[in-house]
XYZ file of C-alpha atoms in Angstrom:
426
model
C 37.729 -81.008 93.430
C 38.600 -77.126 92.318
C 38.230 -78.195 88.846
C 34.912 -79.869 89.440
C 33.939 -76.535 91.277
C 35.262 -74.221 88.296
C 33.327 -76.052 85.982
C 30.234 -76.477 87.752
C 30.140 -72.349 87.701
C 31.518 -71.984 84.334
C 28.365 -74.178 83.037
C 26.204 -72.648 85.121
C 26.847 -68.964 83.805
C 26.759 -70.031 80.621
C 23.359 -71.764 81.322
C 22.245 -68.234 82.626
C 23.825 -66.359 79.493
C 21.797 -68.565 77.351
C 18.218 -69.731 78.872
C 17.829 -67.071 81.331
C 15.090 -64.831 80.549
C 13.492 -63.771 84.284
C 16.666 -62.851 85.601
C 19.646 -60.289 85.004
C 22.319 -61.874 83.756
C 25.137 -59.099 84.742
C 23.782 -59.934 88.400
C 24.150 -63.551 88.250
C 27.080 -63.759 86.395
C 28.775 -61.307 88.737
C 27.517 -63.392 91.582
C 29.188 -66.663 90.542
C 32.112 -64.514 89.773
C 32.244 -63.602 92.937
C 31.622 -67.268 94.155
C 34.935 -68.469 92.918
C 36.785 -65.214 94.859
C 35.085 -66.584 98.230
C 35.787 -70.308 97.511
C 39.290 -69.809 95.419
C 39.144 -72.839 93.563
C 42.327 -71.592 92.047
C 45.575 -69.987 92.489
C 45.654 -66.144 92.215
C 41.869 -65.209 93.118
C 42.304 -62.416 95.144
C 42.329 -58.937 94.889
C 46.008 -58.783 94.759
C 45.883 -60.389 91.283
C 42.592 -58.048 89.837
C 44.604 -56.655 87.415
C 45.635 -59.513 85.986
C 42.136 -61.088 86.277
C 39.897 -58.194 84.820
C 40.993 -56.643 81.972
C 40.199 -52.991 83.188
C 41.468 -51.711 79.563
C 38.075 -53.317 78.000
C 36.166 -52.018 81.304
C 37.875 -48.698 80.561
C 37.531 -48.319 76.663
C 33.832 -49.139 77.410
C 33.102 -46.519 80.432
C 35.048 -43.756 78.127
C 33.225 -44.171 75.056
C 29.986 -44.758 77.083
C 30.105 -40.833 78.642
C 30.929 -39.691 75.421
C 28.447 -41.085 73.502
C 25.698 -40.288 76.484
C 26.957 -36.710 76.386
C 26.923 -36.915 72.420
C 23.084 -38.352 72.627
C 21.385 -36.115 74.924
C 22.952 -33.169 72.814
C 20.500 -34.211 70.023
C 23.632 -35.086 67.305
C 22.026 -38.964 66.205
C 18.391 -37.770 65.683
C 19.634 -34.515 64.088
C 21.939 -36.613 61.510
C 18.981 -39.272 60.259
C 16.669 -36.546 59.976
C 19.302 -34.747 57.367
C 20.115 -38.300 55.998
C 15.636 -38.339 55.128
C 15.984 -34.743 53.604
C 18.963 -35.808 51.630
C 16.955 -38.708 49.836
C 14.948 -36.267 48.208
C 11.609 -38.622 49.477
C 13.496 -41.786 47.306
C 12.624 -44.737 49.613
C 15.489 -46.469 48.764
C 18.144 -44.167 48.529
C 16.892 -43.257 52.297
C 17.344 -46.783 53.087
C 20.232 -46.588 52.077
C 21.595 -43.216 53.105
C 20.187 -44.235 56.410
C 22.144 -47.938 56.694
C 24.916 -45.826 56.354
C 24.253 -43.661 58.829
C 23.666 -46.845 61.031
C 27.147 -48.691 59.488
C 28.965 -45.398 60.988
C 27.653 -44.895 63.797
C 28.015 -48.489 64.865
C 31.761 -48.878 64.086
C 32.791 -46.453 66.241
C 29.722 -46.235 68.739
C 28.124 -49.016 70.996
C 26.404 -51.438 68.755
C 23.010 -51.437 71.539
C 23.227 -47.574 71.143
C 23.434 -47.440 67.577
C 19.969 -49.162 67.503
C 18.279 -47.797 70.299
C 18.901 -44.300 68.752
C 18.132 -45.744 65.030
C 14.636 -47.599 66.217
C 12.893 -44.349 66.269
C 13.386 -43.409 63.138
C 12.905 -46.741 61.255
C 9.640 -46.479 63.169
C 8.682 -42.973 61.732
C 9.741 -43.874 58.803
C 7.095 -47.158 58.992
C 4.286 -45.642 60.026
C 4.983 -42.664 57.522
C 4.356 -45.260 54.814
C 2.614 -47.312 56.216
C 4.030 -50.607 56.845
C 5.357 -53.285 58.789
C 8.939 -51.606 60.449
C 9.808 -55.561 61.371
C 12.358 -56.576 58.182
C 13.790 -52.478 58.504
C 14.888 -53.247 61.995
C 15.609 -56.480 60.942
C 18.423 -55.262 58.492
C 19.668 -52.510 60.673
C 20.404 -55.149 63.153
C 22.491 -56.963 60.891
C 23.908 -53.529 59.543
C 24.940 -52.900 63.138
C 26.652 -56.237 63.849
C 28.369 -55.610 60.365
C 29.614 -52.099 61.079
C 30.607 -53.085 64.635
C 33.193 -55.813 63.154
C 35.532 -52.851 60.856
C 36.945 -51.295 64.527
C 38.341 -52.742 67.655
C 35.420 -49.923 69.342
C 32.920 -51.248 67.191
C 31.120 -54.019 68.975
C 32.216 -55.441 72.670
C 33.260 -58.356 70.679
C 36.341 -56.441 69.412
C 36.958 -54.585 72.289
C 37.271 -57.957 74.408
C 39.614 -59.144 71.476
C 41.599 -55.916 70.929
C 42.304 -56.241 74.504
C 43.441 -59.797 74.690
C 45.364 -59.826 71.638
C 46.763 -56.554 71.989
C 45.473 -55.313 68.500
C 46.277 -52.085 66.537
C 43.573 -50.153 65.923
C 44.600 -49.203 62.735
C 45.704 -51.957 60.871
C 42.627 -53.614 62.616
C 40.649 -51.072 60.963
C 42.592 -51.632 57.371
C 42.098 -55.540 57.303
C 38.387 -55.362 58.388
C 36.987 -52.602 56.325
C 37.030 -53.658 52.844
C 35.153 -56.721 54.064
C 32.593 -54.466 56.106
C 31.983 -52.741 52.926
C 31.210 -55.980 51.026
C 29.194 -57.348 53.963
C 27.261 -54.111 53.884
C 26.128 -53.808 50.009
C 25.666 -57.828 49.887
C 23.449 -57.419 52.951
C 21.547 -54.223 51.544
C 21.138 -55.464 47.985
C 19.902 -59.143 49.040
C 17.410 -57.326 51.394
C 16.032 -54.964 48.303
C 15.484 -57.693 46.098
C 13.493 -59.721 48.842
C 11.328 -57.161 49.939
C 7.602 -57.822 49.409
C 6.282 -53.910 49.987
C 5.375 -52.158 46.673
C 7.816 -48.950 47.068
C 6.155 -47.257 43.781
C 4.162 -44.602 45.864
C 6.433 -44.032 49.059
C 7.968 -41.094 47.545
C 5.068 -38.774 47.716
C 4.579 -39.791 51.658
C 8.025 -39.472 52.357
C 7.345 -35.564 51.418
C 6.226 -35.315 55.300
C 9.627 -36.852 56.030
C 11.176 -34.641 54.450
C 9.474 -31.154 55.925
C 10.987 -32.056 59.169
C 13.390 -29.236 60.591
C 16.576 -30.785 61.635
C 17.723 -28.102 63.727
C 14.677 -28.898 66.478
C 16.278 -32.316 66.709
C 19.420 -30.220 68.742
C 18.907 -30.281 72.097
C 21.895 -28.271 73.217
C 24.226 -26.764 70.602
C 27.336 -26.204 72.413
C 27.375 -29.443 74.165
C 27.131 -31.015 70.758
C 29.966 -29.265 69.278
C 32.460 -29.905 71.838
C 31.312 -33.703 71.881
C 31.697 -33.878 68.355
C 35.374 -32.224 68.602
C 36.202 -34.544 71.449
C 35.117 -37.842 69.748
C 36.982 -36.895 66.857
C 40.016 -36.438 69.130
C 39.747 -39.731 70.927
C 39.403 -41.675 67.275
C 42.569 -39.749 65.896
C 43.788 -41.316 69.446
C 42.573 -44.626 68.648
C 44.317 -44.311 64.876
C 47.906 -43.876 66.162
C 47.841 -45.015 69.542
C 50.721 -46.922 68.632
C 52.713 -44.156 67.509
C 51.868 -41.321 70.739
C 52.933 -44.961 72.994
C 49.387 -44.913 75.179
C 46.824 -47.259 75.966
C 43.631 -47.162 73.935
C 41.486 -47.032 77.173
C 43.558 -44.396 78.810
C 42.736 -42.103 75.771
C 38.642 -43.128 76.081
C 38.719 -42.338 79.600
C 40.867 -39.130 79.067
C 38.464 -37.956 76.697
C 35.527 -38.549 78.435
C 36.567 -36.595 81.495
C 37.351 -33.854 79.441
C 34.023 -33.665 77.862
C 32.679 -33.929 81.475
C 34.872 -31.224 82.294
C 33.798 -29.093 79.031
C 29.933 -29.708 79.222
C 29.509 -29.596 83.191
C 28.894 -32.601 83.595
C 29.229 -34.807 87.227
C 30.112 -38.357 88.215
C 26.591 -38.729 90.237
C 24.242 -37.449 86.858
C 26.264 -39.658 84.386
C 26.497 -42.495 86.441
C 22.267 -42.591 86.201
C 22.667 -42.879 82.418
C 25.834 -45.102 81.817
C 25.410 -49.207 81.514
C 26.623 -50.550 84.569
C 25.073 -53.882 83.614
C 27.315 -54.712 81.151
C 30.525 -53.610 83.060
C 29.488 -56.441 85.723
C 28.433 -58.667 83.662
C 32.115 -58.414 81.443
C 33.715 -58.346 85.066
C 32.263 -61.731 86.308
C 32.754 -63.188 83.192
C 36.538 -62.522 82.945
C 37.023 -64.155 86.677
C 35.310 -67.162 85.498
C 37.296 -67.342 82.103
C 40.320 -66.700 84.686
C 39.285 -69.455 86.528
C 38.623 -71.820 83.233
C 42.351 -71.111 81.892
C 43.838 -71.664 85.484
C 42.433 -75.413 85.720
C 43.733 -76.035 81.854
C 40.453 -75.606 80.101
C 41.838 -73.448 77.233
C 45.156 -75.076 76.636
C 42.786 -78.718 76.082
C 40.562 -76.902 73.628
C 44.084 -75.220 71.644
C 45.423 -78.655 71.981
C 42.548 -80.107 69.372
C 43.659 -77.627 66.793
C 47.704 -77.647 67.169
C 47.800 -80.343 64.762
C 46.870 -77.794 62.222
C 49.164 -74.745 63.112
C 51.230 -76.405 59.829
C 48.525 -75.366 57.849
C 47.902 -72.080 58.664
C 45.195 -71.205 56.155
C 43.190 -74.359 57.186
C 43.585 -73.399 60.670
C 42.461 -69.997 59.897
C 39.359 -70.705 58.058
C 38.282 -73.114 60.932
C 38.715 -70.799 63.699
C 36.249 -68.341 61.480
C 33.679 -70.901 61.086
C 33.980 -72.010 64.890
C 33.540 -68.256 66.006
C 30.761 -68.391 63.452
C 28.860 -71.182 64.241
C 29.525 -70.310 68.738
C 28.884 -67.210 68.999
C 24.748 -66.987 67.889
C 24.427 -69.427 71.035
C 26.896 -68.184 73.216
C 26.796 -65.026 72.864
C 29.266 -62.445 71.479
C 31.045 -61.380 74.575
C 30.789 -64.903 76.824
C 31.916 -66.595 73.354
C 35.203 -64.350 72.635
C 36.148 -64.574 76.440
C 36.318 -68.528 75.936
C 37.285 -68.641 72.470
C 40.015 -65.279 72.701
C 42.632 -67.106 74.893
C 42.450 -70.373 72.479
C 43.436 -67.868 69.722
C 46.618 -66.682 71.639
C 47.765 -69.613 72.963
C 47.920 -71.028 68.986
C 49.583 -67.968 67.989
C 52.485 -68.097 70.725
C 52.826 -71.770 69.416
C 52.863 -70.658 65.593
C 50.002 -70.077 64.529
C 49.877 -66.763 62.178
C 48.893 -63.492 63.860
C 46.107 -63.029 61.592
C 44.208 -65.750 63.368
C 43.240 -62.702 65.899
C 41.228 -61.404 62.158
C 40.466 -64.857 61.070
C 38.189 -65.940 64.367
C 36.822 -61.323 64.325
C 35.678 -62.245 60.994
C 33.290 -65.538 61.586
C 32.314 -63.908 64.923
C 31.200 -60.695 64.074
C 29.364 -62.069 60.837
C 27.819 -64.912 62.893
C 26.387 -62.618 65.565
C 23.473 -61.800 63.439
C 22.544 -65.745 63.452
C 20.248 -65.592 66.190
C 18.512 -62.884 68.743
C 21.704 -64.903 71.409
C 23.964 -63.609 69.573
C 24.178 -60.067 70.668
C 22.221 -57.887 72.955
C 21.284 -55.698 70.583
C 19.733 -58.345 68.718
C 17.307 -58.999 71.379
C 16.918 -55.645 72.245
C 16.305 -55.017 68.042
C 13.552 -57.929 68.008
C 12.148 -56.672 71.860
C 11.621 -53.138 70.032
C 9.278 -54.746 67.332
C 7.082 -56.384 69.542
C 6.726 -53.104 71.713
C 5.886 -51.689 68.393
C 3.818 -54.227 66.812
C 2.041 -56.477 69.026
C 4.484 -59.043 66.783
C 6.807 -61.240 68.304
C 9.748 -62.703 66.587
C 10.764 -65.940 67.943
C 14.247 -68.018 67.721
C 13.147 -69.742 64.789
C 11.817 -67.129 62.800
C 14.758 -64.784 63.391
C 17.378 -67.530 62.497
C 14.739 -67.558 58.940
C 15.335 -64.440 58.355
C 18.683 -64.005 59.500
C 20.555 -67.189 57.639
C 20.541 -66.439 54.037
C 22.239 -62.803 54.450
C 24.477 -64.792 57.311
C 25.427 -67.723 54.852
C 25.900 -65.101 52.156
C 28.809 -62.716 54.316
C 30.236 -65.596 55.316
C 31.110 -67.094 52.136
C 32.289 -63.722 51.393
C 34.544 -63.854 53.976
C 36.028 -67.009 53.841
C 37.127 -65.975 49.913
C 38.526 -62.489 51.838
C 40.044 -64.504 54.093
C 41.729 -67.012 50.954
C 42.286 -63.284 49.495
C 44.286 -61.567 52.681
C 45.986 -64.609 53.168
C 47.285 -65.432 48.855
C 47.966 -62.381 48.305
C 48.255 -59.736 51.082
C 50.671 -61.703 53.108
């Protein structure tokens, strides 16, 4: 009966996560977290065993480097860095493209992946109706650039963070495996989207002159508070890098440097708290009591059980676990999706499995996320933005069109970094 009852609410958040449109999924999927405390279905759900229920160093990482990067936004530093990205194009449409993907690749590694396109959307927009043109397939490839950038760190996307925390990843040689393939991702992805693109680009340059007689300095909103966010986030990174080495916890250093910023910039728990996401934190909360739940009843040891059988062949193994992430994750969702899939991944690797299984399943995930608008909130957010801008909407079907061919095309890449890492790294 308390397996019936776990599953009934594990396929009912899920149902939420997916089809839910008229109602908040952090709320309901806190709620039915909170339904399995009240009923306890299963050993260990009470608040004795939190700890061991919520991973609080994913809740952490994510409240640190959300202060930071509010503090870091309202100080003017993101708008103030495209504008000098336009200016540095010298009105070439493409190298600003470019220049500015770049801009969006960085910032989305080591910044929220929803951020990183909320504070991009303006300019792709200015940029648009500068020349002229539909912004739809611009925001279209700097959500894909986002997803892409997000997969080089643990930081960079909510996916990794989840993983980082339940596989107990370095953040450097996490960043070492994943970057070369983030760079290869990234020029594939550009260069297939240039040689698509319908607009004739011959005359852009001389309206890109207005772009270009913009004054970056009036994109500052507060000087000093940028400057000691911008030596702080550079702190907490160096943190990140050799974590391993100073012997302290990735979200202990987020949250350390975020309360020094707080301190720095006079900031208070009751103004930042208007600004941070708390949806996310509950919705990550009741979905690690139901995964809790899920692994309690045996769930996750029947789904590693259909692919022990291949632990012998580790590569095999390897490139299956990508392509499972790959094909899950644009319906489930990147978080919901790692928090079911994550724990399959560790309980092959205790049995034998290869440690770089934990790269293996960041690889397909990450790269799959830009399969549909499910697979990552900033992808609906992304496609949301173009209908408030256009009147346009983009449907399922016409964002998995223009999404699959640049999908297909990283993934293949990957699976042949993936034969690569495994030949001849290892």
């Amino acid at each position: 009966m308390s397996s019936v009852l776990v599953l009934a609410i594990a396929v009912l958040t899920y149902y939420f996560i997916i089809f839910a449109r008229k109602i908040k999924k952090s709320i309901i999927t806190f709620f039915l977290g909170v339904l399995l405390f009240m009923f306890k279905p299963v050993p260990g759900l009470n608040f004795e065993n939190v700890g061991n229920i919520v991973s609080f160093e994913t809740l952490g990482i994510l409240l640190g480097m959300m202060i930071i990067v509010e503090i870091m936004k309202e100080s003017g530093f993101f708008t103030f860095t495209a504008v000098n990205v336009i200016k540095l194009s010298r009105n070439k449409f493409w190298t600003a493209i470019f220049l500015l993907m770049i801009v969006v690749i960085l910032f989305s590694a080591f910044l929220d992946n929803l951020v990183t396109i909320i504070l991009i959307a303006p300019i792709i927009f200015l940029i648009s109706d500068t020349l002229n043109i539909d912004p739809a397939p611009l925001m279209m490839l700097s959500i894909f650039v986002d997803n892409i950038g997000g997969m080089s760190t643990l930081i960079g996307s909510p996916l990794n963070i989840v993983l980082g925390s339940v596989g107990k990843l370095d953040f450097t040689q996490f960043l070492i495996t994943m970057l070369p393939l983030t760079i290869i991702s990234f020029l594939i992805t550009f260069f297939m989207f240039k040689a698509t693109y319908k607009e004739d680009t011959s005359n852009f340059s001389e309206k890109l002159k207005k772009l270009s007689e913009m004054d970056p300095k009036k994109a500052i909103q507060d000087k000093n508070s940028m400057i000691k966010s911008l030596i702080i986030f550079v702190i907490v990174l160096l943190g990140f890098m050799f974590h391993s080495i100073i012997n302290m916890n990735i979200a202990i250093i987020a949250i350390s440097g975020s309360m020094v910023l707080m301190l720095l910039t006079k900031r208070d728990f009751e103004s930042m708290a208007k600004q941070l996401d708390w949806d996310t934190m509950f919705f990550y909360a009741g979905l690690f009591i139901v995964t809790f739940s899920l692994q309690e009843i045996g769930v996750i040891d029947v789904i590693s059980n259909l692919f022990i059988p291949l632990i012998n062949t580790p590569l095999v193994l390897m490139l299956i676990i990508m392509w499972v992430g790959a094909l899950v994750i644009p319906f489930l969702s990147a978080v919901p999706g790692t928090l079911l899939i994550a724990p399959v991944v560790g309980v092959l690797i205790s049995k034998g499995a290869p440690f770089e299984l934990w790269y293996a399943y960041a690889i397909g995930a990450n790269l799959g996320t830009n399969l549909t608008p499910l697979g990552a909130v900033q992808n609906i957010v992304g496609a949301s933005l173009i209908q408030k801008q256009t009147g346009k909407e983009i449907g399922f079907a016409e964002y998995m069109k223009m999404a699959s061919l640049t999908v297909l095309a990283t993934l293949i890449v990957g699976t042949l970094y993936l034969f690569f890492h495994y030949y001849v790294i290892l």
